[in-house]
Tab-separated table of C-alpha atoms and ligand atoms in Angstrom:
chain	number	residue	atom	x	y	z
A	1	MET	CA	-17.087	-1.100	-16.240
A	2	PRO	CA	-15.326	1.644	-14.947
A	3	GLY	CA	-13.443	-0.028	-11.740
A	4	THR	CA	-9.684	0.009	-12.199
A	5	VAL	CA	-7.772	-2.014	-9.200
A	6	VAL	CA	-4.163	-1.071	-8.357
A	7	LEU	CA	-2.489	-3.578	-6.286
A	8	GLY	CA	0.870	-3.976	-4.576
A	9	ALA	CA	2.465	-7.719	-6.515
A	10	GLN	CA	5.787	-7.910	-3.402
A	11	TRP	CA	6.070	-6.823	0.231
A	12	GLY	CA	4.466	-3.468	-0.418
A	13	ASP	CA	6.251	-0.410	-1.124
A	14	GLU	CA	6.107	-1.213	-4.710
A	15	GLY	CA	5.484	2.584	-6.210
A	16	LYS	CA	1.691	2.382	-5.965
A	17	GLY	CA	1.391	6.199	-5.476
A	18	LYS	CA	3.346	6.953	-8.472
A	19	ILE	CA	0.799	4.800	-10.660
A	20	THR	CA	-2.409	5.944	-8.852
A	21	ASP	CA	-1.005	9.235	-9.559
A	22	LEU	CA	-0.469	8.630	-13.293
A	23	LEU	CA	-4.137	6.677	-13.605
A	24	ALA	CA	-5.874	9.883	-11.545
A	25	ASP	CA	-6.373	12.366	-13.784
A	26	ARG	CA	-8.586	10.455	-15.906
A	27	MET	CA	-10.484	8.900	-12.295
A	28	ASP	CA	-13.510	10.382	-10.558
A	29	LEU	CA	-12.651	8.552	-7.277
A	30	VAL	CA	-10.080	6.991	-6.066
A	31	VAL	CA	-10.714	4.825	-3.332
A	32	ARG	CA	-8.183	3.145	-0.195
A	33	PHE	CA	-9.858	-0.004	1.088
A	34	SER	CA	-7.615	-1.693	3.179
A	35	GLY	CA	-4.535	-0.777	5.974
A	36	GLY	CA	-4.341	2.259	8.050
A	37	ASN	CA	-1.387	4.222	8.492
A	38	ASN	CA	0.916	1.532	8.299
A	39	ALA	CA	1.001	2.306	4.454
A	40	GLY	CA	3.448	5.683	3.420
A	41	HIS	CA	3.089	6.460	-0.601
A	42	THR	CA	4.980	9.558	-2.390
A	43	ILE	CA	3.992	11.398	-4.993
A	44	VAL	CA	6.492	13.052	-6.814
A	45	CYS	CA	4.730	16.160	-8.430
A	46	GLY	CA	7.266	18.705	-10.262
A	47	ASN	CA	9.565	19.682	-7.149
A	48	ASP	CA	6.860	18.693	-5.148
A	49	GLU	CA	6.884	15.833	-2.982
A	50	PHE	CA	3.821	14.662	-0.993
A	51	LYS	CA	3.956	11.569	1.410
A	52	LEU	CA	0.461	10.065	2.468
A	53	HIS	CA	-0.370	7.584	4.884
A	54	LEU	CA	-4.369	7.280	5.258
A	55	ILE	CA	-5.539	9.763	2.654
A	56	PRO	CA	-5.580	8.015	-1.140
A	57	SER	CA	-3.415	9.486	-3.649
A	58	GLY	CA	-5.933	11.015	-5.851
A	59	ILE	CA	-6.292	14.073	-3.443
A	60	LEU	CA	-3.970	15.610	-5.098
A	61	TYR	CA	-6.602	16.169	-8.558
A	62	PRO	CA	-9.473	18.471	-7.097
A	63	HIS	CA	-11.508	16.226	-9.294
A	64	ILE	CA	-11.624	13.573	-7.762
A	65	THR	CA	-13.257	12.513	-4.483
A	66	THR	CA	-11.125	10.335	-2.529
A	67	VAL	CA	-12.601	7.894	-0.018
A	68	ILE	CA	-11.354	6.124	3.137
A	69	GLY	CA	-13.493	2.354	2.601
A	70	ASN	CA	-14.642	0.457	5.553
A	71	GLY	CA	-11.756	-2.082	5.335
A	72	VAL	CA	-9.573	0.527	6.559
A	73	VAL	CA	-8.246	1.361	9.939
A	74	VAL	CA	-8.340	4.714	10.781
A	75	ASN	CA	-6.627	6.851	13.470
A	76	PRO	CA	-8.487	9.989	13.287
A	77	LYS	CA	-5.486	11.913	14.776
A	78	VAL	CA	-2.945	11.231	12.170
A	79	LEU	CA	-5.694	11.558	9.353
A	80	LEU	CA	-6.458	15.138	10.611
A	81	GLU	CA	-2.753	16.126	11.129
A	82	GLU	CA	-2.609	14.364	7.332
A	83	MET	CA	-5.771	16.833	6.444
A	84	ASP	CA	-4.019	19.750	8.157
A	85	SER	CA	-0.492	19.258	6.119
A	86	LEU	CA	-2.536	19.280	2.803
A	87	HIS	CA	-4.268	22.380	3.470
A	88	LYS	CA	-1.523	24.251	4.687
A	89	ARG	CA	0.164	23.263	0.859
A	90	GLY	CA	-3.416	24.606	-0.722
A	91	ILE	CA	-4.738	21.564	-1.133
A	92	PRO	CA	-8.342	21.083	-0.584
A	93	THR	CA	-9.991	18.052	1.474
A	94	LYS	CA	-13.242	18.890	1.421
A	95	LYS	CA	-14.158	15.744	-1.170
A	96	LEU	CA	-12.668	13.430	1.277
A	97	LYS	CA	-15.364	10.330	1.993
A	98	ILE	CA	-14.808	8.431	5.349
A	99	SER	CA	-16.824	5.085	5.391
A	100	CYS	CA	-18.777	4.730	8.173
A	101	ASN	CA	-18.143	1.018	9.140
A	102	ALA	CA	-14.338	1.893	8.815
A	103	HIS	CA	-13.284	0.825	12.458
A	104	LEU	CA	-10.972	3.613	14.779
A	105	VAL	CA	-7.136	2.992	15.584
A	106	MET	CA	-7.446	3.553	19.324
A	107	PRO	CA	-4.528	4.789	21.329
A	108	TYR	CA	-4.160	1.275	23.443
A	109	HIS	CA	-3.931	-0.727	20.315
A	110	MET	CA	-0.484	1.554	19.884
A	111	ALA	CA	0.636	0.497	22.945
A	112	LEU	CA	-0.612	-3.151	22.430
A	113	ASP	CA	1.308	-3.612	19.065
A	114	ARG	CA	4.797	-2.380	20.670
A	115	LEU	CA	4.192	-4.075	23.776
A	116	GLY	CA	3.440	-7.405	21.660
A	117	GLU	CA	6.619	-7.105	19.330
A	118	VAL	CA	8.816	-6.700	22.515
A	119	SER	CA	7.265	-9.860	24.066
A	120	LEU	CA	7.697	-12.020	20.985
A	121	GLY	CA	11.525	-11.253	21.469
A	122	LYS	CA	13.433	-12.614	18.570
A	123	ALA	CA	10.178	-13.594	16.917
A	124	LYS	CA	9.351	-10.377	16.330
A	125	LEU	CA	7.262	-9.081	13.369
A	126	GLY	CA	8.890	-6.077	12.755
A	127	THR	CA	5.556	-3.851	12.405
A	128	THR	CA	5.038	-0.610	12.094
A	129	HIS	CA	4.144	0.077	15.606
A	130	ARG	CA	0.978	1.845	14.131
A	131	GLY	CA	-1.807	-0.223	16.167
A	132	ILE	CA	-2.825	-1.865	12.764
A	133	GLY	CA	-3.198	-5.250	13.848
A	134	PRO	CA	-4.534	-4.814	17.823
A	135	ALA	CA	-6.857	-2.944	15.410
A	136	TYR	CA	-7.712	-5.678	13.311
A	137	ALA	CA	-7.941	-8.279	16.288
A	138	ASP	CA	-10.265	-6.214	17.930
A	139	LYS	CA	-12.864	-5.646	14.720
A	140	ALA	CA	-12.566	-9.396	14.073
A	141	GLU	CA	-13.500	-10.082	18.254
A	142	ARG	CA	-16.465	-7.599	17.763
A	143	LEU	CA	-14.837	-5.453	19.910
A	144	GLY	CA	-13.552	-2.221	17.957
A	145	LEU	CA	-15.019	1.284	17.791
A	146	ARG	CA	-16.043	2.454	14.520
A	147	VAL	CA	-15.882	5.743	12.736
A	148	GLN	CA	-19.674	6.134	13.136
A	149	ASP	CA	-19.294	5.930	16.754
A	150	LEU	CA	-17.862	9.594	16.965
A	151	LEU	CA	-21.279	10.721	16.291
A	152	ASP	CA	-23.008	9.430	19.100
A	153	GLU	CA	-20.863	10.358	22.580
A	154	LYS	CA	-22.627	8.061	24.103
A	155	ILE	CA	-22.296	4.525	22.095
A	156	LEU	CA	-18.746	6.022	21.865
A	157	ARG	CA	-18.314	5.420	25.694
A	158	THR	CA	-20.427	2.322	26.061
A	159	LYS	CA	-18.288	0.369	23.800
A	160	LEU	CA	-15.315	1.814	24.480
A	161	GLU	CA	-16.348	1.154	28.717
A	162	SER	CA	-16.012	-2.542	27.206
A	163	ALA	CA	-13.254	-2.664	25.523
A	164	LEU	CA	-11.257	-0.923	28.132
A	165	GLU	CA	-12.414	-3.818	30.809
A	166	ARG	CA	-10.273	-6.122	28.552
A	167	LYS	CA	-7.459	-3.925	27.442
A	168	ASN	CA	-6.426	-2.510	30.835
A	169	ALA	CA	-6.755	-6.072	32.269
A	170	ILE	CA	-4.210	-7.044	29.456
A	171	LEU	CA	-1.902	-4.250	29.841
A	172	ALA	CA	-1.648	-4.273	33.199
A	173	LYS	CA	-2.056	-7.773	34.373
A	174	ALA	CA	0.557	-9.219	31.313
A	175	PHE	CA	2.406	-6.289	30.624
A	176	GLY	CA	2.427	-4.432	34.051
A	177	GLN	CA	1.542	-1.173	32.215
A	178	GLU	CA	-0.341	1.621	32.912
A	179	THR	CA	-4.393	1.551	32.188
A	180	PHE	CA	-5.813	4.232	29.817
A	181	ASP	CA	-8.765	6.552	31.465
A	182	ALA	CA	-12.136	6.237	29.314
A	183	ASP	CA	-12.659	10.045	30.126
A	184	GLU	CA	-9.591	11.098	28.431
A	185	ILE	CA	-10.178	9.041	25.088
A	186	VAL	CA	-13.746	9.819	24.932
A	187	ASP	CA	-12.832	13.662	24.943
A	188	GLU	CA	-10.040	13.274	22.694
A	189	TYR	CA	-12.178	11.628	20.128
A	190	MET	CA	-15.140	13.418	20.259
A	191	GLY	CA	-12.689	16.783	19.453
A	192	TYR	CA	-11.953	14.350	16.100
A	193	ALA	CA	-15.184	13.714	15.864
A	194	GLU	CA	-16.197	17.891	15.141
A	195	ARG	CA	-13.773	17.794	12.698
A	196	LEU	CA	-14.463	14.388	10.630
A	197	ALA	CA	-18.111	14.629	10.988
A	198	PRO	CA	-18.611	16.355	7.585
A	199	HIS	CA	-16.782	13.553	5.768
A	200	ILE	CA	-18.402	10.633	7.155
A	201	ASP	CA	-20.403	8.717	4.380
A	202	ASP	CA	-21.989	5.094	3.490
A	203	THR	CA	-19.441	5.466	1.133
A	204	SER	CA	-20.655	1.881	-0.024
A	205	LEU	CA	-23.530	3.459	-1.419
A	206	LEU	CA	-21.633	6.416	-2.331
A	207	LEU	CA	-19.268	4.201	-4.794
A	208	GLU	CA	-22.458	2.081	-5.975
A	209	ARG	CA	-24.412	5.249	-7.264
A	210	ALA	CA	-21.074	6.580	-9.136
A	211	PHE	CA	-20.535	3.231	-11.105
A	212	GLU	CA	-24.281	3.893	-12.075
A	213	GLU	CA	-23.639	7.094	-12.977
A	214	GLY	CA	-20.643	5.772	-15.262
A	215	LYS	CA	-17.944	7.265	-12.957
A	216	ARG	CA	-14.906	5.508	-12.789
A	217	VAL	CA	-13.064	4.729	-9.801
A	218	LEU	CA	-9.931	3.822	-9.193
A	219	PHE	CA	-9.063	1.141	-5.919
A	220	GLU	CA	-5.490	2.114	-4.443
A	221	GLY	CA	-3.980	-0.609	-2.677
A	222	ALA	CA	-1.865	-0.601	0.158
A	223	GLN	CA	0.819	-2.820	1.438
A	224	GLY	CA	1.569	-5.782	-1.201
A	225	THR	CA	0.091	-9.306	-2.010
A	226	LEU	CA	2.900	-11.098	0.352
A	227	LEU	CA	1.839	-8.984	3.007
A	228	ASP	CA	-1.822	-10.588	2.819
A	229	LEU	CA	-3.367	-12.782	5.958
A	230	ASP	CA	-4.255	-14.563	3.700
A	231	HIS	CA	-2.111	-14.992	1.015
A	232	GLY	CA	0.842	-13.467	2.590
A	233	THR	CA	4.496	-14.792	4.610
A	234	TYR	CA	2.331	-15.638	7.829
A	235	PRO	CA	3.331	-14.967	10.096
A	236	PHE	CA	5.318	-12.014	8.587
A	237	VAL	CA	2.320	-9.821	7.420
A	238	THR	CA	0.122	-7.203	8.075
A	239	SER	CA	-3.693	-7.857	9.327
A	240	SER	CA	-5.489	-7.125	6.338
A	241	SER	CA	-6.661	-7.831	3.094
A	242	PRO	CA	-3.983	-6.202	0.050
A	243	THR	CA	-4.974	-8.701	-2.347
A	244	ILE	CA	-7.991	-8.217	-4.742
A	245	GLY	CA	-10.491	-9.866	-2.349
A	246	GLY	CA	-9.694	-6.505	0.033
A	247	VAL	CA	-10.935	-4.352	-2.880
A	248	PHE	CA	-14.785	-6.030	-2.302
A	249	THR	CA	-14.878	-7.172	1.689
A	250	GLY	CA	-12.688	-3.100	1.880
A	251	ALA	CA	-14.752	-1.010	-0.169
A	252	GLY	CA	-18.309	-2.754	-0.641
A	253	VAL	CA	-18.602	-3.367	-3.880
A	254	GLY	CA	-19.104	-6.014	-6.116
A	255	PRO	CA	-16.536	-7.573	-8.247
A	256	ARG	CA	-18.753	-7.012	-11.688
A	257	HIS	CA	-17.645	-2.948	-11.385
A	258	ILE	CA	-13.763	-4.031	-11.687
A	259	GLU	CA	-12.249	-4.074	-15.377
A	260	LYS	CA	-8.652	-3.584	-14.906
A	261	ILE	CA	-6.610	-5.134	-12.025
A	262	ILE	CA	-3.143	-3.375	-12.111
A	263	GLY	CA	-0.021	-5.479	-10.142
A	264	VAL	CA	3.062	-2.886	-9.397
A	265	ALA	CA	6.091	-4.752	-8.624
A	266	LYS	CA	9.541	-3.152	-8.351
A	267	ALA	CA	12.107	-4.452	-11.037
A	268	TYR	CA	13.912	-5.769	-8.120
A	269	VAL	CA	12.237	-6.529	-5.063
A	270	THR	CA	12.341	-4.660	-0.868
A	271	ARG	CA	10.883	-5.909	2.002
A	272	VAL	CA	11.247	-4.509	5.562
A	273	GLY	CA	10.630	-5.964	8.840
A	274	TYR	CA	11.609	-9.241	9.191
A	275	GLY	CA	10.549	-12.555	7.748
A	276	PRO	CA	11.611	-14.486	4.818
A	277	PHE	CA	13.071	-13.250	1.375
A	278	PRO	CA	14.769	-15.886	-0.837
A	279	THR	CA	16.561	-13.485	-3.110
A	280	GLU	CA	17.781	-10.819	-0.546
A	281	GLN	CA	21.333	-9.335	-1.237
A	282	GLU	CA	22.976	-8.651	2.016
A	283	ASN	CA	25.885	-7.498	-0.120
A	284	ASP	CA	26.844	-4.723	-2.637
A	285	ALA	CA	24.504	-5.805	-5.041
A	286	GLY	CA	21.711	-5.111	-2.162
A	287	GLU	CA	23.499	-1.827	-0.936
A	288	MET	CA	23.668	-0.723	-4.370
A	289	MET	CA	19.676	-1.131	-5.140
A	290	GLY	CA	19.141	0.523	-1.449
A	291	GLU	CA	21.111	3.467	-2.471
A	292	ARG	CA	20.026	4.053	-5.810
A	293	GLY	CA	16.628	3.198	-5.312
A	294	ALA	CA	16.511	5.729	-1.920
A	295	GLU	CA	14.873	2.365	-0.768
A	296	ILE	CA	14.385	4.006	3.181
A	297	GLY	CA	10.625	3.504	4.478
A	298	THR	CA	8.030	6.330	4.357
A	299	THR	CA	6.470	5.292	6.988
A	300	THR	CA	8.803	4.083	9.344
A	301	GLY	CA	12.262	5.932	7.743
A	302	ARG	CA	13.230	1.683	8.160
A	303	LYS	CA	16.102	0.985	6.162
A	304	ARG	CA	14.538	-1.669	3.099
A	305	ARG	CA	15.865	-4.769	2.398
A	306	CYS	CA	16.849	-5.416	-0.744
A	307	GLY	CA	17.261	-8.741	-3.539
A	308	TRP	CA	17.056	-9.589	-6.995
A	309	LEU	CA	13.660	-9.899	-8.712
A	310	ASP	CA	11.945	-12.880	-8.300
A	311	VAL	CA	9.253	-14.126	-10.754
A	312	VAL	CA	7.879	-17.118	-8.718
A	313	LEU	CA	6.684	-14.506	-6.706
A	314	LEU	CA	5.318	-12.176	-9.085
A	315	ARG	CA	3.335	-15.289	-10.875
A	316	TYR	CA	1.650	-15.974	-7.705
A	317	ALA	CA	1.011	-12.473	-7.115
A	318	ALA	CA	-0.524	-12.791	-11.152
A	319	ARG	CA	-2.734	-15.741	-9.665
A	320	VAL	CA	-4.188	-14.875	-6.523
A	321	ASN	CA	-5.685	-11.556	-7.635
A	322	GLY	CA	-6.122	-12.206	-11.315
A	323	LEU	CA	-3.766	-9.465	-12.207
A	324	THR	CA	-4.474	-8.147	-16.216
A	325	CYS	CA	-0.999	-6.346	-16.158
A	326	ILE	CA	1.873	-5.629	-14.636
A	327	ALA	CA	3.425	-1.714	-14.006
A	328	LEU	CA	7.050	-2.518	-13.343
A	329	THR	CA	8.556	0.767	-11.679
A	330	LYS	CA	11.967	1.626	-11.020
A	331	LEU	CA	14.134	0.012	-13.592
A	332	ASP	CA	16.964	2.596	-13.735
A	333	VAL	CA	17.804	1.871	-10.211
A	334	LEU	CA	19.265	-1.369	-12.519
A	335	SER	CA	20.517	0.221	-14.787
A	336	ALA	CA	24.452	-0.088	-12.722
A	337	PHE	CA	24.642	-3.411	-12.976
A	338	GLU	CA	26.787	-5.311	-15.437
A	339	ARG	CA	24.776	-8.481	-14.876
A	340	LEU	CA	21.307	-8.977	-13.328
A	341	ARG	CA	19.975	-12.106	-11.796
A	342	ILE	CA	16.257	-12.945	-11.877
A	343	CYS	CA	15.140	-15.716	-9.808
A	344	VAL	CA	12.926	-18.610	-11.412
A	345	GLY	CA	12.608	-21.059	-9.306
A	346	TYR	CA	13.548	-22.137	-5.493
A	347	SER	CA	15.590	-25.248	-4.809
A	348	TYR	CA	14.814	-27.245	-1.514
A	349	GLN	CA	15.934	-31.042	-0.795
A	350	GLY	CA	16.927	-31.733	-4.170
A	351	LYS	CA	12.983	-31.103	-5.548
A	352	VAL	CA	13.188	-27.202	-8.221
A	353	TYR	CA	9.491	-25.217	-6.920
A	354	HIS	CA	8.612	-22.972	-9.843
A	355	ASP	CA	5.076	-21.904	-7.955
A	356	PHE	CA	5.240	-20.423	-4.360
A	357	PRO	CA	5.631	-23.506	-1.862
A	358	PRO	CA	2.896	-25.286	0.102
A	359	HIS	CA	5.410	-24.951	3.136
A	360	GLN	CA	7.035	-22.236	4.612
A	361	THR	CA	9.988	-24.112	5.723
A	362	ILE	CA	10.408	-24.478	1.879
A	363	PHE	CA	9.999	-20.509	1.252
A	364	HIS	CA	12.479	-19.811	4.593
A	365	LYS	CA	15.324	-22.495	3.668
A	366	CYS	CA	15.202	-22.797	-0.372
A	367	VAL	CA	17.783	-22.054	-2.371
A	368	PRO	CA	16.991	-19.002	-5.345
A	369	GLU	CA	17.674	-20.345	-8.661
A	370	TYR	CA	18.826	-17.376	-10.396
A	371	LEU	CA	18.952	-16.755	-14.408
A	372	GLU	CA	21.307	-14.224	-14.922
A	373	ILE	CA	21.545	-12.111	-17.604
A	374	PRO	CA	23.846	-8.909	-18.945
A	375	GLY	CA	22.826	-5.043	-17.943
A	376	TRP	CA	22.133	-2.862	-20.177
A	377	GLY	CA	24.829	-0.784	-19.350
A	378	GLU	CA	23.137	2.889	-20.183
A	379	GLU	CA	21.275	5.432	-17.704
A	380	ILE	CA	17.849	4.857	-18.887
A	381	SER	CA	15.908	7.868	-16.881
A	382	GLY	CA	14.985	9.922	-19.340
A	383	ALA	CA	13.463	6.978	-21.720
A	384	LYS	CA	10.196	8.070	-22.576
A	385	LYS	CA	8.963	5.406	-25.008
A	386	LYS	CA	9.941	1.935	-25.705
A	387	GLU	CA	11.362	2.729	-28.517
A	388	GLU	CA	14.538	5.062	-26.538
A	389	LEU	CA	14.785	1.835	-24.223
A	390	PRO	CA	17.889	-0.451	-24.559
A	391	ASP	CA	17.280	-4.106	-26.119
A	392	GLN	CA	18.640	-5.491	-23.285
A	393	ALA	CA	15.936	-3.756	-20.521
A	394	LEU	CA	13.429	-4.320	-23.067
A	395	LYS	CA	14.403	-8.273	-22.945
A	396	TYR	CA	14.571	-7.787	-18.997
A	397	ILE	CA	10.742	-6.735	-19.259
A	398	GLY	CA	9.818	-9.260	-22.076
A	399	PHE	CA	11.068	-12.350	-19.572
A	400	VAL	CA	9.215	-10.390	-16.357
A	401	GLU	CA	6.005	-10.439	-18.980
A	402	GLN	CA	6.295	-14.252	-19.743
A	403	ALA	CA	7.290	-15.387	-16.587
A	404	ALA	CA	4.405	-14.205	-15.212
A	405	GLY	CA	2.224	-14.565	-18.055
A	406	VAL	CA	0.747	-11.056	-17.469
A	407	PRO	CA	1.846	-7.966	-19.832
A	408	VAL	CA	3.370	-5.252	-18.624
A	409	ASP	CA	2.284	-1.767	-19.837
A	410	VAL	CA	3.947	0.540	-17.809
A	411	VAL	CA	6.998	0.835	-16.792
A	412	SER	CA	8.799	3.876	-14.183
A	413	VAL	CA	11.962	4.738	-14.685
A	414	GLY	CA	12.262	7.565	-12.530
A	415	PRO	CA	10.196	9.078	-9.958
A	416	GLY	CA	8.653	11.757	-11.659
A	417	ARG	CA	5.558	11.452	-13.881
A	418	THR	CA	7.039	12.103	-17.019
A	419	GLN	CA	9.582	9.203	-16.098
A	420	THR	CA	7.154	6.606	-17.559
A	421	VAL	CA	7.384	4.686	-20.625
A	422	TRP	CA	3.560	3.332	-22.255
A	423	MET	CA	4.399	-0.166	-23.187
A	424	ARG	CA	1.904	-1.265	-25.679
A	425	GLU	CA	-0.275	0.618	-28.417
A	426	GLY	CA	-3.736	1.076	-27.455
A	427	ILE	CA	-3.044	2.249	-23.879
A	428	GLU	CA	-3.762	5.656	-23.997
A	429	PRO	CA	-1.296	7.972	-21.801
A	430	PRO	CA	-2.161	10.202	-19.146
A	431	LYS	CA	-1.292	13.738	-20.033
A	432	LEU	CA	2.109	13.791	-18.816
A	433	GLU	CA	3.452	16.984	-17.704
A	434	GLU	CA	5.706	17.676	-14.796
A	435	GLY	CA	2.786	19.298	-12.653
A	436	PRO	CA	1.354	21.656	-11.440
A	437	TYR	CA	-2.024	19.421	-11.406
A	438	LEU	CA	-3.317	21.464	-8.299
A	439	ASN	CA	-5.949	23.579	-9.380
A	440	LEU	CA	-5.402	25.963	-7.250
A	441	GLU	CA	-8.451	28.705	-7.845
A	442	GLU	CA	-10.831	25.585	-7.385
A	443	PHE	CA	-9.362	25.729	-3.192
A	444	GLU	CA	-11.703	26.235	-1.246
A	445	PRO	CA	-10.218	26.594	2.419
A	446	PRO	CA	-10.733	24.014	5.128
A	447	ASN	CA	-13.842	23.956	7.175
A	448	ALA	CA	-11.474	22.630	10.122
A	449	GLY	CA	-11.709	24.488	13.862
B	501	IMP	P1	2.115	-3.645	10.542
B	501	IMP	O1	1.010	-3.949	8.906
B	501	IMP	O2	2.529	-2.685	11.196
B	501	IMP	O3	1.701	-4.846	11.660
B	501	IMP	O4	3.115	-4.534	10.217
B	501	IMP	C1	3.368	-6.022	9.713
B	501	IMP	C2	4.581	-5.950	8.833
B	501	IMP	O5	3.723	-5.812	7.302
B	501	IMP	C3	6.017	-5.286	8.997
B	501	IMP	O6	6.660	-6.325	8.285
B	501	IMP	C4	5.775	-4.185	8.278
B	501	IMP	O7	7.231	-3.496	7.906
B	501	IMP	C5	4.986	-4.640	6.633
B	501	IMP	N1	4.514	-3.256	6.339
B	501	IMP	C6	2.659	-2.666	6.786
B	501	IMP	N2	2.598	-1.909	6.200
B	501	IMP	C7	3.638	-1.625	4.910
B	501	IMP	C8	3.797	-0.860	3.746
B	501	IMP	O8	2.913	-0.215	3.476
B	501	IMP	N3	4.862	-1.441	3.150
B	501	IMP	C9	5.415	-2.245	3.516
B	501	IMP	N4	5.861	-3.555	4.434
B	501	IMP	C10	4.895	-2.786	5.216
């Protein structure tokens, strides 16, 4: 079975881009299935750094077809800007496919996202202001516009006018804000339509055909398990399903195609935006993690909150996603610590919870129970083999495996492609050279206007 899934096991930003990129050279297709341009993937390839928000990481390989599935919300302006920036660096986007059923992020979604946050005051979520929540809300309310609507101006206009009736009323009456003009939006979006049309496709059918032909498909998660609308720390979550279920609804494929479900977790934990975070370290330890891990958001430039590894959450992520293995990233960041802490339970009103608690109050107010262990006291960013990792680092990894109940197959010790340790025999590591992976001979100039 040729389907592999890469999912975030924490609150996003776990390093999924690097893991996807490492696996991508043996794949034929790479698929995004949820979220929108609230996501940000950074890939380091030799001296080059690529920051992607909507386009799947596989775009850096000329042989790969990249797919934006129906579960993604697409801001066409951002997508075209991203395509243009790739073209400028010699990377073709001809093989990018966009689901006809993906929903569009509209200008009023971004306005409503910002205004919604302001109106929540102290209770705000800290969204990325990219219009993600309002776009998914319209999808659920059956008021959304889809990518396929770009192919028919009449339909686009009719649906837009009907949506604007309600949106403009809210903007004007509830928020006292300026309203949006249908003609202007139609003009703007029809401009995008011309350039995006060659990429629009029935991507569910495309994937089914790919599986029939024995092609290898990688599903690239965005955000993380604890940001999932159902399984995350609601309401401090995003509005989509970054967990395993999102793959099936968001790409239009069935579970029988999936062989491997890789949960990506940092060796510590970070979170952006507001919401509970039991192991957060608002102290020197947290500062050190942030500095060594360069914990600044790819999309928003916000400083990420940092804290110790929490295996209660990791076990939860393993359960709700049915993880088959873990990729543990940024282990090198912990090299500077003399002693390390791992949260193994939550203490609340005399009871210790070893599983994700059933009530949010417990998660908000609990005191973490830590296991404290010595660090390894040396830099490990040059390690390429398991044998090159210090014993204490191997113990840390072993503990994670035991506590999460899932093997750690891959450990990342730095941002570069070669700064990766493949932990188990029988796993064939990909060709691990530092770039260039881009085959410029196959570069075809963009057909963009
Ligand atoms: P939204 O997805 O913009 O609605 O934001 C909702 C919450 O999810 C906020 O706390 C964001 O900071 C968080 N979030 C959304 N996307 C990401 C991501 O890619 N990484 C980390 N946090 C994210």
